Coordinates of N, CA and C in Angstrom, one line a residue:
F1 N 18.9 -0.7 19.5 CA 18.9 -0.1 17.9 C 19.6 1.4 18.2
S2 N 19.6 1.8 17.3 CA 20.3 3.7 17.6 C 19.1 4.1 17.9
N3 N 20.1 6.5 18.0 CA 18.3 6.6 17.6 C 18.4 6.9 17.0
S4 N 19.1 7.2 15.3 CA 18.6 7.4 14.2 C 18.3 6.1 13.4
D5 N 18.4 4.9 13.9 CA 17.6 3.8 13.0 C 16.5 3.8 13.4
L6 N 15.7 4.3 15.4 CA 14.5 4.5 15.7 C 13.8 5.3 15.0
A7 N 14.0 7.2 14.2 CA 13.6 8.2 14.0 C 13.4 8.0 12.6
D8 N 14.7 6.5 12.1 CA 14.1 6.7 10.8 C 12.5 6.3 10.6
A9 N 12.6 5.8 11.7 CA 12.0 4.3 11.0 C 10.0 5.4 11.0
F10 N 10.3 6.5 11.6 CA 8.8 8.1 11.1 C 8.8 8.5 9.8
D11 N 8.5 8.3 9.5 CA 7.6 9.4 8.1 C 7.1 10.3 8.1
D12 N 6.9 10.7 8.6 CA 6.4 12.7 8.1 C 7.8 13.1 10.2
T13 N 7.5 13.0 11.1 CA 8.4 13.4 11.7 C 9.6 13.6 11.6
H14 N 11.0 14.7 11.3 CA 12.4 13.9 11.2 C 12.6 16.0 11.8
T15 N 13.9 15.5 12.5 CA 15.1 16.4 12.4 C 15.5 17.6 11.8
K16 N 15.1 19.0 10.8 CA 15.0 19.2 9.8 C 17.1 19.5 10.2
S17 N 17.6 19.3 9.1 CA 18.9 19.9 8.9 C 19.3 21.3 8.3
W18 N 20.1 22.1 8.9 CA 20.3 23.9 7.8 C 20.5 23.3 7.1
W19 N 21.0 22.0 5.8 CA 20.8 22.1 4.9 C 19.8 21.9 4.0
Q20 N 18.7 21.3 4.7 CA 17.8 19.7 3.7 C 16.6 21.3 3.5
F21 N 16.3 22.2 2.9 CA 15.2 23.0 3.2 C 14.6 22.7 2.9
W22 N 14.4 21.3 1.7 CA 13.1 21.3 0.7 C 12.5 20.4 2.0
R23 N 12.8 20.6 3.4 CA 11.4 19.4 4.6 C 10.6 20.6 5.3
S24 N 9.8 20.4 5.6 CA 9.0 21.2 6.0 C 9.7 21.4 8.0
S25 N 9.5 21.4 8.6 CA 10.3 22.3 9.5 C 8.9 21.9 10.4
K26 N 8.2 22.9 10.3 CA 6.4 22.2 11.1 C 6.6 20.4 11.5
F27 N 6.2 21.4 12.8 CA 5.6 20.0 13.5 C 3.5 19.7 14.2
D28 N 3.4 19.1 13.0 CA 2.0 18.4 13.0 C 1.8 17.6 14.0
T29 N 1.2 17.3 14.5 CA 0.1 16.3 16.2 C -0.1 14.9 14.9
K30 N -0.5 15.5 13.7 CA -1.1 14.2 13.2 C -0.6 13.2 12.8
E31 N 0.5 14.1 12.1 CA 1.8 12.5 11.7 C 2.3 12.2 13.1
Y32 N 2.8 13.3 13.5 CA 3.6 12.5 15.4 C 2.0 11.4 15.2
E33 N 1.4 11.2 15.0 CA 0.4 10.5 16.3 C 0.6 9.8 15.5
A34 N 0.3 9.6 14.1 CA 0.9 8.7 12.9 C 2.5 7.4 13.0
D35 N 3.3 8.7 13.5 CA 4.3 7.7 13.4 C 4.6 7.3 13.9
K36 N 3.9 7.2 15.2 CA 4.0 7.0 16.7 C 3.5 5.3 16.3
K37 N 2.9 5.0 15.5 CA 2.3 3.6 15.8 C 3.3 3.3 14.3
K38 N 4.4 4.2 13.7 CA 4.7 3.6 13.0 C 6.3 2.9 13.6
L39 N 6.8 3.4 14.6 CA 7.3 2.8 15.5 C 7.3 1.2 15.8
N40 N 6.3 1.2 16.5 CA 5.3 -0.6 16.5 C 5.5 -1.5 15.9
E41 N 6.0 -0.4 14.7 CA 5.8 -2.0 13.3 C 7.3 -1.8 13.8
F42 N 7.7 -1.3 12.9 CA 9.2 -0.9 13.0 C 9.6 -1.9 14.0
F43 N 9.6 -2.0 15.1 CA 9.9 -3.3 16.3 C 9.6 -4.4 15.6
K44 N 7.7 -4.5 16.1 CA 7.3 -6.2 15.3 C 8.0 -6.3 13.7
R45 N 8.9 -6.0 12.7 CA 9.2 -5.6 11.5 C 10.6 -6.7 11.6
N46 N 11.3 -6.8 13.1 CA 12.0 -6.5 13.1 C 12.7 -7.8 15.0
G47 N 11.9 -8.6 14.5 CA 12.0 -9.8 15.3 C 11.3 -9.3 16.8
Y48 N 11.4 -8.0 17.0 CA 11.3 -7.1 18.8 C 9.3 -6.9 18.4
I49 N 8.8 -7.7 18.5 CA 7.3 -7.8 18.9 C 6.6 -7.7 19.9
D50 N 7.5 -7.6 20.6 CA 6.9 -7.5 22.2 C 7.4 -5.7 22.6
G51 N 8.3 -4.8 21.9 CA 8.2 -3.6 21.7 C 7.7 -2.4 21.5
Y52 N 7.4 -1.1 22.1 CA 6.7 0.5 22.0 C 7.4 1.1 23.0
L53 N 6.6 1.9 22.8 CA 6.4 2.9 22.8 C 6.1 3.4 23.5
V54 N 6.8 3.6 25.0 CA 6.6 4.0 26.9 C 6.0 4.8 26.9
K55 N 6.0 6.1 26.5 CA 6.1 7.1 26.9 C 6.1 8.7 25.7
D56 N 6.3 9.7 25.4 CA 6.4 11.0 24.5 C 6.6 12.0 25.4
T57 N 7.9 13.0 25.3 CA 8.0 14.6 26.4 C 8.2 14.8 25.4
L58 N 7.2 16.0 24.7 CA 7.4 17.6 23.8 C 7.3 18.9 24.8
I59 N 9.0 18.9 24.7 CA 9.4 20.5 25.1 C 9.6 20.7 24.0
F60 N 8.9 22.8 25.0 CA 8.7 23.2 23.4 C 11.1 25.0 24.4
D61 N 11.4 25.0 23.4 CA 12.4 25.6 23.3 C 11.4 27.3 23.1
D62 N 11.6 28.3 24.2 CA 10.8 29.6 23.7 C 11.6 30.0 23.2
I63 N 12.7 29.6 23.4 CA 14.4 31.1 22.9 C 14.3 30.8 21.7
N64 N 14.5 29.9 21.0 CA 14.7 28.9 19.9 C 13.4 28.8 19.0
Q65 N 12.0 29.0 19.2 CA 11.2 28.4 19.4 C 11.7 26.7 18.3
K66 N 12.1 26.2 19.1 CA 11.4 24.6 18.1 C 11.1 23.9 19.1
L67 N 11.2 22.4 19.2 CA 10.2 21.6 19.8 C 10.9 19.9 20.1
H68 N 11.3 20.7 21.8 CA 12.5 18.8 21.3 C 11.3 17.7 22.2
L69 N 11.8 16.4 21.3 CA 10.9 15.0 21.5 C 12.0 14.1 22.0
K70 N 11.1 14.2 23.6 CA 12.2 13.4 24.0 C 11.2 11.2 24.1
I71 N 11.5 10.4 24.1 CA 10.2 9.6 23.8 C 11.6 8.5 24.0
T72 N 10.4 7.5 24.5 CA 11.1 6.4 25.6 C 10.8 5.1 25.0
V73 N 11.7 4.2 25.2 CA 11.3 3.4 24.4 C 11.2 1.4 24.9
N74 N 10.2 0.6 25.2 CA 10.8 -0.5 25.5 C 10.9 -2.2 24.7
E75 N 12.2 -2.2 24.0 CA 13.2 -3.1 23.2 C 11.7 -4.6 22.9
G76 N 12.4 -4.5 24.6 CA 12.0 -6.9 24.7 C 13.1 -7.5 23.8
N77 N 12.1 -8.5 23.5 CA 13.9 -9.5 23.2 C 13.7 -10.1 21.7
K78 N 14.4 -10.3 21.6 CA 14.7 -10.8 19.6 C 14.0 -11.6 19.6
Y79 N 12.6 -11.8 18.3 CA 12.4 -13.5 18.9 C 12.7 -13.8 16.4
Y80 N 12.8 -15.4 17.3 CA 12.8 -16.1 15.4 C 12.0 -17.4 15.3
V81 N 12.0 -17.6 14.4 CA 10.9 -18.8 13.9 C 11.2 -20.2 14.2
R82 N 10.7 -21.4 15.6 CA 10.7 -22.1 16.0 C 10.5 -23.2 15.1
N83 N 8.8 -23.3 15.1 CA 8.9 -24.4 14.5 C 7.1 -23.6 14.1
I84 N 6.4 -23.9 12.7 CA 5.2 -23.2 11.5 C 4.2 -24.6 11.7
D85 N 3.0 -24.2 12.3 CA 2.2 -25.9 12.2 C 1.3 -25.3 11.4
V86 N 0.1 -26.3 10.4 CA -0.2 -26.4 9.6 C -1.3 -26.9 10.0
E87 N -3.3 -26.3 10.8 CA -4.2 -27.4 11.1 C -5.3 -26.9 10.5
G88 N -6.2 -27.9 10.1 CA -7.4 -28.0 9.7 C -7.7 -27.6 8.1
N89 N -6.7 -28.0 7.2 CA -6.4 -28.0 5.7 C -6.5 -29.2 5.4
T90 N -7.8 -29.1 4.2 CA -7.9 -30.2 3.4 C -7.4 -30.2 2.1
V91 N -7.4 -29.0 1.6 CA -7.5 -28.2 -0.2 C -6.0 -28.6 -0.5
F92 N -5.0 -28.7 0.8 CA -4.0 -27.8 0.0 C -2.7 -28.5 1.2
P93 N -1.9 -29.0 0.4 CA -1.2 -30.1 1.7 C -0.4 -28.2 2.9
K94 N 0.5 -29.2 2.9 CA 0.9 -28.2 4.3 C 2.2 -26.9 3.3
E95 N 2.8 -28.2 3.0 CA 4.3 -27.8 1.7 C 3.3 -27.0 1.1
I96 N 2.7 -27.2 0.4 CA 2.0 -25.6 0.0 C 1.4 -23.6 0.1
I97 N 1.3 -24.7 1.5 CA 1.3 -23.5 2.1 C 2.0 -23.2 2.9
M98 N 3.5 -23.8 2.9 CA 4.3 -23.3 4.2 C 5.6 -22.2 2.5
K99 N 5.5 -23.0 1.6 CA 5.8 -21.8 0.7 C 5.2 -20.6 0.0
R100 N 4.1 -20.0 0.4 CA 3.4 -19.2 0.5 C 3.9 -18.2 1.2
I101 N 3.8 -18.8 2.9 CA 4.0 -18.4 3.9 C 5.9 -17.4 3.6
D102 N 6.0 -19.2 2.8 CA 8.1 -18.0 2.7 C 8.9 -17.7 3.9
F103 N 9.0 -18.8 5.1 CA 9.5 -18.9 7.0 C 10.1 -20.2 6.9
K104 N 10.8 -19.7 7.0 CA 12.1 -21.4 7.8 C 12.1 -21.3 8.9
K105 N 12.6 -22.5 9.0 CA 13.3 -21.8 11.3 C 14.3 -21.4 11.4
G106 N 14.8 -21.3 12.2 CA 15.5 -19.8 12.5 C 15.9 -18.4 11.8
D107 N 14.8 -18.0 11.3 CA 14.6 -16.8 10.6 C 13.7 -16.0 12.3
I108 N 14.0 -14.3 11.9 CA 14.5 -13.3 12.1 C 11.9 -13.5 12.6
Y109 N 11.3 -13.3 13.8 CA 10.4 -13.5 13.4 C 9.9 -12.3 13.2
D110 N 9.1 -11.9 11.6 CA 8.8 -10.9 11.3 C 7.8 -10.3 10.6
Q111 N 6.4 -9.4 12.0 CA 5.4 -10.3 12.6 C 4.2 -10.0 11.3
E112 N 4.9 -8.1 10.4 CA 3.8 -7.6 10.2 C 4.8 -8.4 8.3
K113 N 5.2 -8.9 7.3 CA 5.7 -10.1 6.5 C 4.6 -11.1 7.1
M114 N 5.1 -11.7 8.3 CA 3.7 -13.1 8.0 C 2.6 -12.7 8.1
Q115 N 1.9 -11.6 8.3 CA 0.9 -10.7 8.3 C 0.2 -11.3 6.8
L116 N 1.1 -10.1 6.0 CA 1.3 -10.3 4.8 C 0.5 -11.9 3.6
N117 N 1.3 -12.1 3.9 CA 2.0 -13.8 3.3 C 0.9 -14.6 3.7
T118 N 0.2 -14.2 5.2 CA -0.3 -14.8 5.0 C -2.2 -15.0 4.4
T119 N -2.6 -13.5 4.7 CA -4.2 -13.3 4.1 C -3.8 -12.0 3.2
A120 N -3.0 -11.2 3.1 CA -3.1 -9.7 1.8 C -1.4 -9.6 1.8
N121 N -1.1 -10.0 0.2 CA 0.2 -9.5 0.5 C -0.4 -8.9 -1.0
Q122 N 0.1 -7.6 -2.1 CA 0.4 -7.0 -2.9 C 0.8 -7.2 -4.0
D123 N 1.1 -8.9 -4.0 CA 1.7 -9.7 -5.1 C 0.2 -10.5 -5.5
F124 N -0.2 -11.0 -4.4 CA -1.8 -11.6 -4.0 C -1.0 -12.5 -4.7
N125 N 0.6 -13.6 -4.0 CA 0.8 -14.8 -4.5 C 1.3 -15.3 -2.1
D126 N 0.1 -14.7 -1.8 CA -0.2 -14.4 0.9 C -0.8 -16.5 0.0
A127 N -0.6 -16.9 1.0 CA -1.6 -18.4 1.7 C -3.5 -18.5 1.5
L128 N -3.4 -17.2 1.8 CA -5.7 -17.5 1.9 C -5.5 -16.6 0.4
S129 N -4.7 -16.4 -0.8 CA -5.1 -16.5 -2.6 C -5.4 -17.7 -3.0
L130 N -4.7 -18.3 -2.0 CA -4.6 -19.9 -2.5 C -6.1 -20.9 -3.2
Y131 N -6.7 -19.6 -1.7 CA -8.3 -20.2 -1.6 C -9.5 -19.6 -2.2
S132 N -8.3 -18.3 -2.3 CA -9.9 -17.7 -3.0 C -8.9 -17.2 -4.7
D133 N -8.7 -17.9 -4.4 CA -8.2 -18.3 -6.5 C -9.3 -19.6 -6.9
Y134 N -9.2 -20.2 -6.1 CA -9.7 -21.6 -6.0 C -11.6 -22.2 -5.8
G135 N -11.9 -20.6 -5.3 CA -13.2 -21.2 -5.3 C -13.3 -20.5 -3.9
Y136 N -12.6 -21.3 -2.6 CA -12.7 -21.5 -1.3 C -13.2 -19.5 -1.4
M137 N -14.3 -18.4 -1.8 CA -13.9 -17.4 -1.1 C -13.8 -17.6 0.5
F138 N -15.0 -18.0 1.5 CA -15.7 -17.6 3.2 C -13.9 -18.0 4.0
A139 N -13.4 -19.2 3.2 CA -11.7 -19.3 3.7 C -11.2 -18.2 5.0
E140 N -10.9 -18.7 6.5 CA -10.0 -17.4 6.4 C -8.7 -18.3 8.4
F141 N -7.3 -17.3 8.3 CA -6.9 -18.4 8.9 C -7.1 -17.2 9.9
D142 N -6.6 -18.4 11.0 CA -5.9 -17.8 12.4 C -4.8 -17.8 12.8
K143 N -4.7 -17.6 13.7 CA -3.0 -17.1 13.8 C -2.3 -16.9 15.3
E144 N -1.6 -18.1 15.4 CA -2.1 -18.2 17.2 C -0.1 -18.4 17.2
E145 N 0.5 -17.6 18.3 CA 2.2 -17.0 18.3 C 2.1 -17.7 20.2
K146 N 3.4 -18.7 19.9 CA 3.7 -19.3 21.2 C 5.4 -19.2 21.7
R147 N 4.9 -17.8 23.0 CA 6.0 -17.5 22.6 C 7.4 -18.3 23.0
I148 N 8.5 -19.1 22.9 CA 9.4 -19.9 23.8 C 10.6 -20.1 24.3
D149 N 10.7 -19.4 26.0 CA 11.8 -18.9 26.1 C 12.3 -17.6 25.8
K150 N 12.9 -17.9 26.2 CA 13.1 -15.7 25.8 C 12.9 -15.3 24.5
D151 N 13.1 -16.2 23.6 CA 13.6 -15.7 22.2 C 13.3 -16.3 20.9
S152 N 12.6 -17.5 21.0 CA 12.0 -17.9 19.9 C 10.3 -18.1 20.2
I153 N 10.0 -18.3 19.0 CA 8.1 -18.9 19.5 C 7.6 -20.2 17.5
D154 N 6.9 -20.4 18.4 CA 5.8 -20.6 17.5 C 4.9 -20.5 17.3
I155 N 4.4 -20.8 16.1 CA 3.6 -20.6 15.1 C 2.3 -21.4 14.2
V156 N 0.9 -21.6 15.3 CA 0.1 -22.1 14.6 C -0.9 -21.1 14.0
L157 N -0.8 -22.3 12.6 CA -2.2 -21.2 11.9 C -3.2 -22.6 11.6
R158 N -4.7 -21.5 11.4 CA -5.2 -22.8 11.7 C -6.7 -22.7 10.1
I159 N -6.7 -23.4 9.5 CA -7.7 -22.6 7.9 C -9.0 -23.1 8.4
R160 N -9.5 -22.3 8.1 CA -11.4 -22.6 8.6 C -11.5 -22.7 6.5
E161 N -11.5 -23.8 5.8 CA -11.6 -23.2 5.2 C -13.4 -23.1 4.0
G162 N -13.8 -23.5 5.1 CA -15.6 -23.1 4.2 C -15.8 -24.3 2.8
S163 N -17.2 -23.2 2.0 CA -17.5 -23.8 0.8 C -16.3 -23.6 -0.1
R164 N -16.5 -24.2 -1.4 CA -15.9 -24.1 -3.0 C -17.4 -23.1 -3.6
V165 N -17.7 -21.6 -3.8 CA -18.7 -20.7 -3.7 C -18.3 -20.4 -6.0
R166 N -18.9 -21.1 -6.2 CA -19.5 -20.0 -7.4 C -19.7 -18.9 -7.9
F167 N -19.5 -18.4 -9.3 CA -20.3 -17.1 -9.6 C -21.6 -17.4 -10.8
R168 N -22.8 -17.2 -9.6 CA -24.5 -17.1 -10.1 C -23.9 -15.8 -11.0
R169 N -24.3 -14.5 -11.2 CA -25.0 -14.4 -12.0 C -23.7 -12.7 -12.3
I170 N -23.1 -12.6 -13.6 CA -23.0 -11.6 -13.6 C -23.7 -10.7 -14.5
D171 N -23.3 -9.2 -13.0 CA -24.1 -7.9 -14.2 C -23.0 -6.8 -13.9
I172 N -24.3 -5.5 -14.8 CA -22.6 -4.7 -15.4 C -23.4 -3.6 -14.4
E173 N -23.2 -2.4 -14.2 CA -24.5 -1.3 -13.9 C -23.1 0.2 -14.2
G174 N -24.0 1.3 -14.8 CA -23.6 2.7 -15.1 C -23.0 3.0 -16.2
N175 N -23.4 2.0 -17.6 CA -23.2 2.1 -18.9 C -23.5 2.5 -19.5
S176 N -23.7 3.5 -19.8 CA -24.9 4.4 -20.8 C -24.3 3.9 -22.3
K177 N -23.5 4.1 -22.7 CA -23.2 4.5 -23.8 C -22.5 3.0 -24.6
T178 N -21.1 1.9 -24.6 CA -20.7 1.1 -24.3 C -22.0 -0.3 -24.1
K179 N -21.8 -1.5 -25.0 CA -23.3 -2.3 -25.2 C -21.8 -3.2 -24.1
D180 N -23.1 -4.1 -23.0 CA -22.4 -4.5 -22.8 C -21.8 -5.9 -22.9
K181 N -21.4 -6.2 -24.2 CA -21.4 -7.3 -25.3 C -19.7 -7.0 -25.1
V182 N -19.7 -5.9 -25.8 CA -18.0 -5.0 -25.4 C -17.9 -5.1 -24.4
I183 N -18.2 -5.3 -23.0 CA -18.0 -5.1 -21.5 C -17.0 -6.6 -21.2
R184 N -18.1 -8.0 -21.4 CA -18.2 -8.3 -21.7 C -17.8 -9.5 -21.2
R185 N -16.9 -9.5 -22.9 CA -15.8 -10.3 -23.9 C -14.7 -9.6 -22.9
E186 N -14.2 -8.6 -22.7 CA -12.7 -8.7 -21.3 C -13.2 -8.9 -20.5
L187 N -14.1 -9.4 -19.7 CA -14.2 -10.1 -18.3 C -14.2 -12.3 -18.3
F188 N -13.0 -11.7 -17.5 CA -12.5 -13.3 -17.2 C -13.3 -14.5 -15.7
T189 N -15.0 -13.8 -15.3 CA -15.7 -14.3 -14.5 C -16.5 -14.4 -15.3
R190 N -16.8 -15.8 -15.1 CA -18.6 -16.3 -15.5 C -19.2 -17.1 -15.4
P191 N -20.0 -17.3 -15.4 CA -21.7 -17.7 -14.2 C -20.6 -19.2 -14.8
G192 N -21.2 -19.3 -12.5 CA -20.6 -21.0 -13.2 C -19.1 -22.2 -12.3
D193 N -18.5 -20.4 -13.3 CA -17.0 -20.7 -13.1 C -16.6 -20.7 -11.3
Y194 N -16.2 -21.2 -10.8 CA -15.8 -21.2 -9.4 C -14.6 -20.0 -9.1
F195 N -15.3 -19.5 -7.2 CA -14.8 -17.8 -7.4 C -13.5 -18.3 -7.8
S196 N -13.2 -16.7 -8.4 CA -10.8 -16.7 -8.1 C -11.3 -15.2 -7.7
R197 N -10.6 -14.6 -7.1 CA -10.4 -13.4 -6.8 C -9.1 -12.6 -7.6
S198 N -8.2 -13.6 -8.0 CA -7.7 -12.6 -9.4 C -8.3 -13.2 -10.5
A199 N -9.4 -14.0 -10.8 CA -10.2 -13.4 -11.9 C -11.3 -12.2 -12.4
L200 N -11.3 -11.9 -10.9 CA -12.2 -10.4 -10.7 C -10.6 -9.4 -11.4
L201 N -9.5 -9.2 -10.5 CA -8.4 -8.8 -10.8 C -8.6 -8.4 -12.3
R202 N -7.6 -9.9 -12.7 CA -7.6 -9.6 -14.1 C -8.8 -8.5 -15.0
S203 N -10.1 -9.0 -14.5 CA -10.7 -8.1 -15.1 C -11.5 -6.9 -15.1
V204 N -10.8 -6.4 -14.3 CA -10.5 -4.7 -13.9 C -9.7 -4.6 -14.8
R205 N -9.0 -5.3 -14.5 CA -7.6 -4.2 -15.1 C -7.8 -4.3 -16.7
A206 N -8.4 -5.2 -17.3 CA -9.0 -5.7 -18.8 C -9.9 -4.7 -18.7
L207 N -11.1 -3.9 -17.9 CA -11.5 -2.7 -18.6 C -10.4 -1.4 -18.4
G208 N -9.8 -1.9 -17.3 CA -9.5 -0.5 -17.6 C -8.5 -0.2 -19.1
V209 N -7.7 -1.3 -19.2 CA -7.4 -1.1 -21.2 C -8.0 -0.4 -21.7
L210 N -8.9 -0.2 -21.9 CA -10.3 0.1 -22.8 C -10.3 1.2 -22.6
N211 N -9.3 2.7 -21.4 CA -10.2 3.5 -21.6 C -10.5 4.0 -22.2
Y212 N -12.1 3.7 -21.7 CA -13.6 3.4 -22.3 C -14.2 4.0 -20.5
F213 N -13.8 3.8 -19.4 CA -13.7 4.0 -17.9 C -13.1 4.0 -17.4
S214 N -13.6 5.5 -15.7 CA -13.0 5.7 -14.8 C -12.1 5.0 -14.0
P215 N -11.0 4.8 -13.7 CA -10.0 3.8 -13.0 C -10.7 4.2 -11.9
E216 N -11.4 5.1 -11.3 CA -11.3 5.1 -10.2 C -12.9 4.2 -9.8
S217 N -14.0 4.5 -10.3 CA -15.4 3.3 -11.2 C -14.9 1.9 -11.1
L218 N -13.6 1.6 -11.8 CA -13.9 -0.2 -11.9 C -13.8 -0.7 -10.2
M219 N -13.0 0.1 -9.7 CA -12.4 -0.4 -8.1 C -13.6 -0.2 -7.4
K220 N -14.2 -0.7 -8.0 CA -16.2 -0.5 -7.2 C -16.5 -1.3 -7.1
F221 N -16.2 -2.7 -7.4 CA -16.7 -3.6 -8.1 C -17.7 -4.8 -6.1
K222 N -18.5 -5.0 -6.9 CA -19.4 -5.4 -5.9 C -19.7 -7.0 -5.8
V223 N -19.4 -7.3 -4.3 CA -19.3 -9.3 -4.2 C -20.3 -9.3 -3.3
N224 N -21.3 -9.7 -3.7 CA -22.6 -10.2 -3.4 C -22.3 -11.8 -3.3
P225 N -22.9 -12.2 -1.8 CA -22.9 -13.9 -1.6 C -24.8 -14.3 -1.7
V226 N -24.6 -14.5 -2.6 CA -26.2 -15.7 -2.2 C -26.2 -16.5 -0.8
D227 N -26.1 -17.1 -1.1 CA -25.3 -19.0 -0.3 C -24.6 -19.1 0.0
E228 N -24.3 -20.1 1.0 CA -22.5 -20.6 0.9 C -22.3 -21.4 0.0
E229 N -22.5 -21.5 -1.9 CA -22.3 -21.9 -2.8 C -22.0 -20.7 -3.3
N230 N -22.7 -20.2 -3.9 CA -23.4 -19.2 -4.6 C -22.9 -17.1 -4.6
V231 N -22.3 -16.4 -5.2 CA -21.6 -15.7 -5.4 C -22.7 -14.4 -6.8
D232 N -22.9 -13.8 -6.0 CA -22.9 -12.5 -7.6 C -21.8 -10.5 -7.6
I233 N -21.5 -11.0 -9.2 CA -20.9 -9.7 -9.4 C -21.4 -8.3 -9.6
V234 N -21.2 -7.9 -9.4 CA -22.1 -6.0 -10.2 C -20.8 -5.8 -10.5
Y235 N -20.2 -5.1 -11.5 CA -19.0 -4.1 -12.6 C -19.2 -2.5 -12.7
S236 N -19.3 -2.1 -11.3 CA -19.2 -0.4 -11.7 C -18.6 0.3 -12.8
V237 N -19.4 0.8 -13.4 CA -18.5 1.7 -14.4 C -18.6 2.6 -15.3
A238 N -17.5 3.9 -15.1 CA -18.3 6.0 -15.1 C -17.8 5.6 -16.7
E239 N -18.0 5.5 -17.4 CA -17.9 6.1 -19.1 C -17.5 7.7 -18.5

């Protein structure tokens, strides 16, 4: 990678050119520490899963009142996906899980994408969502990476499916003006139904559309496990 490639990985620490009048020129230690982690994440997104920041030196130019950063990195080797195996799955076949994982043989190994598509991406179409939308609230994925030679990697995904869980009670708290029945008719979670993360989120969105409650309060819903097969839900609202 070029110097500019790596410098662009930083969110807040940048060299200020004379024409960039809108950009702050002040050096912030906390922002810089956070940006150093971004550099390691950049390597992992681009297949260099062993890449890391070795050391950094801060040199202060007393005459010009400027700070120079000298950063040393170790990029390591670039890795490509060779094989992906799934173990422990009895509810969904490997083909459906692999469609959610969205990797094929020969792809650059993006470690961040693998993690998101396995357990939690923003679109909720990751592999774990298959289980959490089908009642398997306690399902978990374990990932094992096996380096093969200097440029290939095998991935083993082990799934612990657990028991299928149902909604037992659906409670509402914080409403003093809005009646329970007005809130309940907007919910997609019903006692006796199998647990579904997407049903919970759809319920929160539906309550938000009413414009009766603060958005911050709606995101404070509680999921309280009762036992291995039942769970209670409490929706918190602030009118």
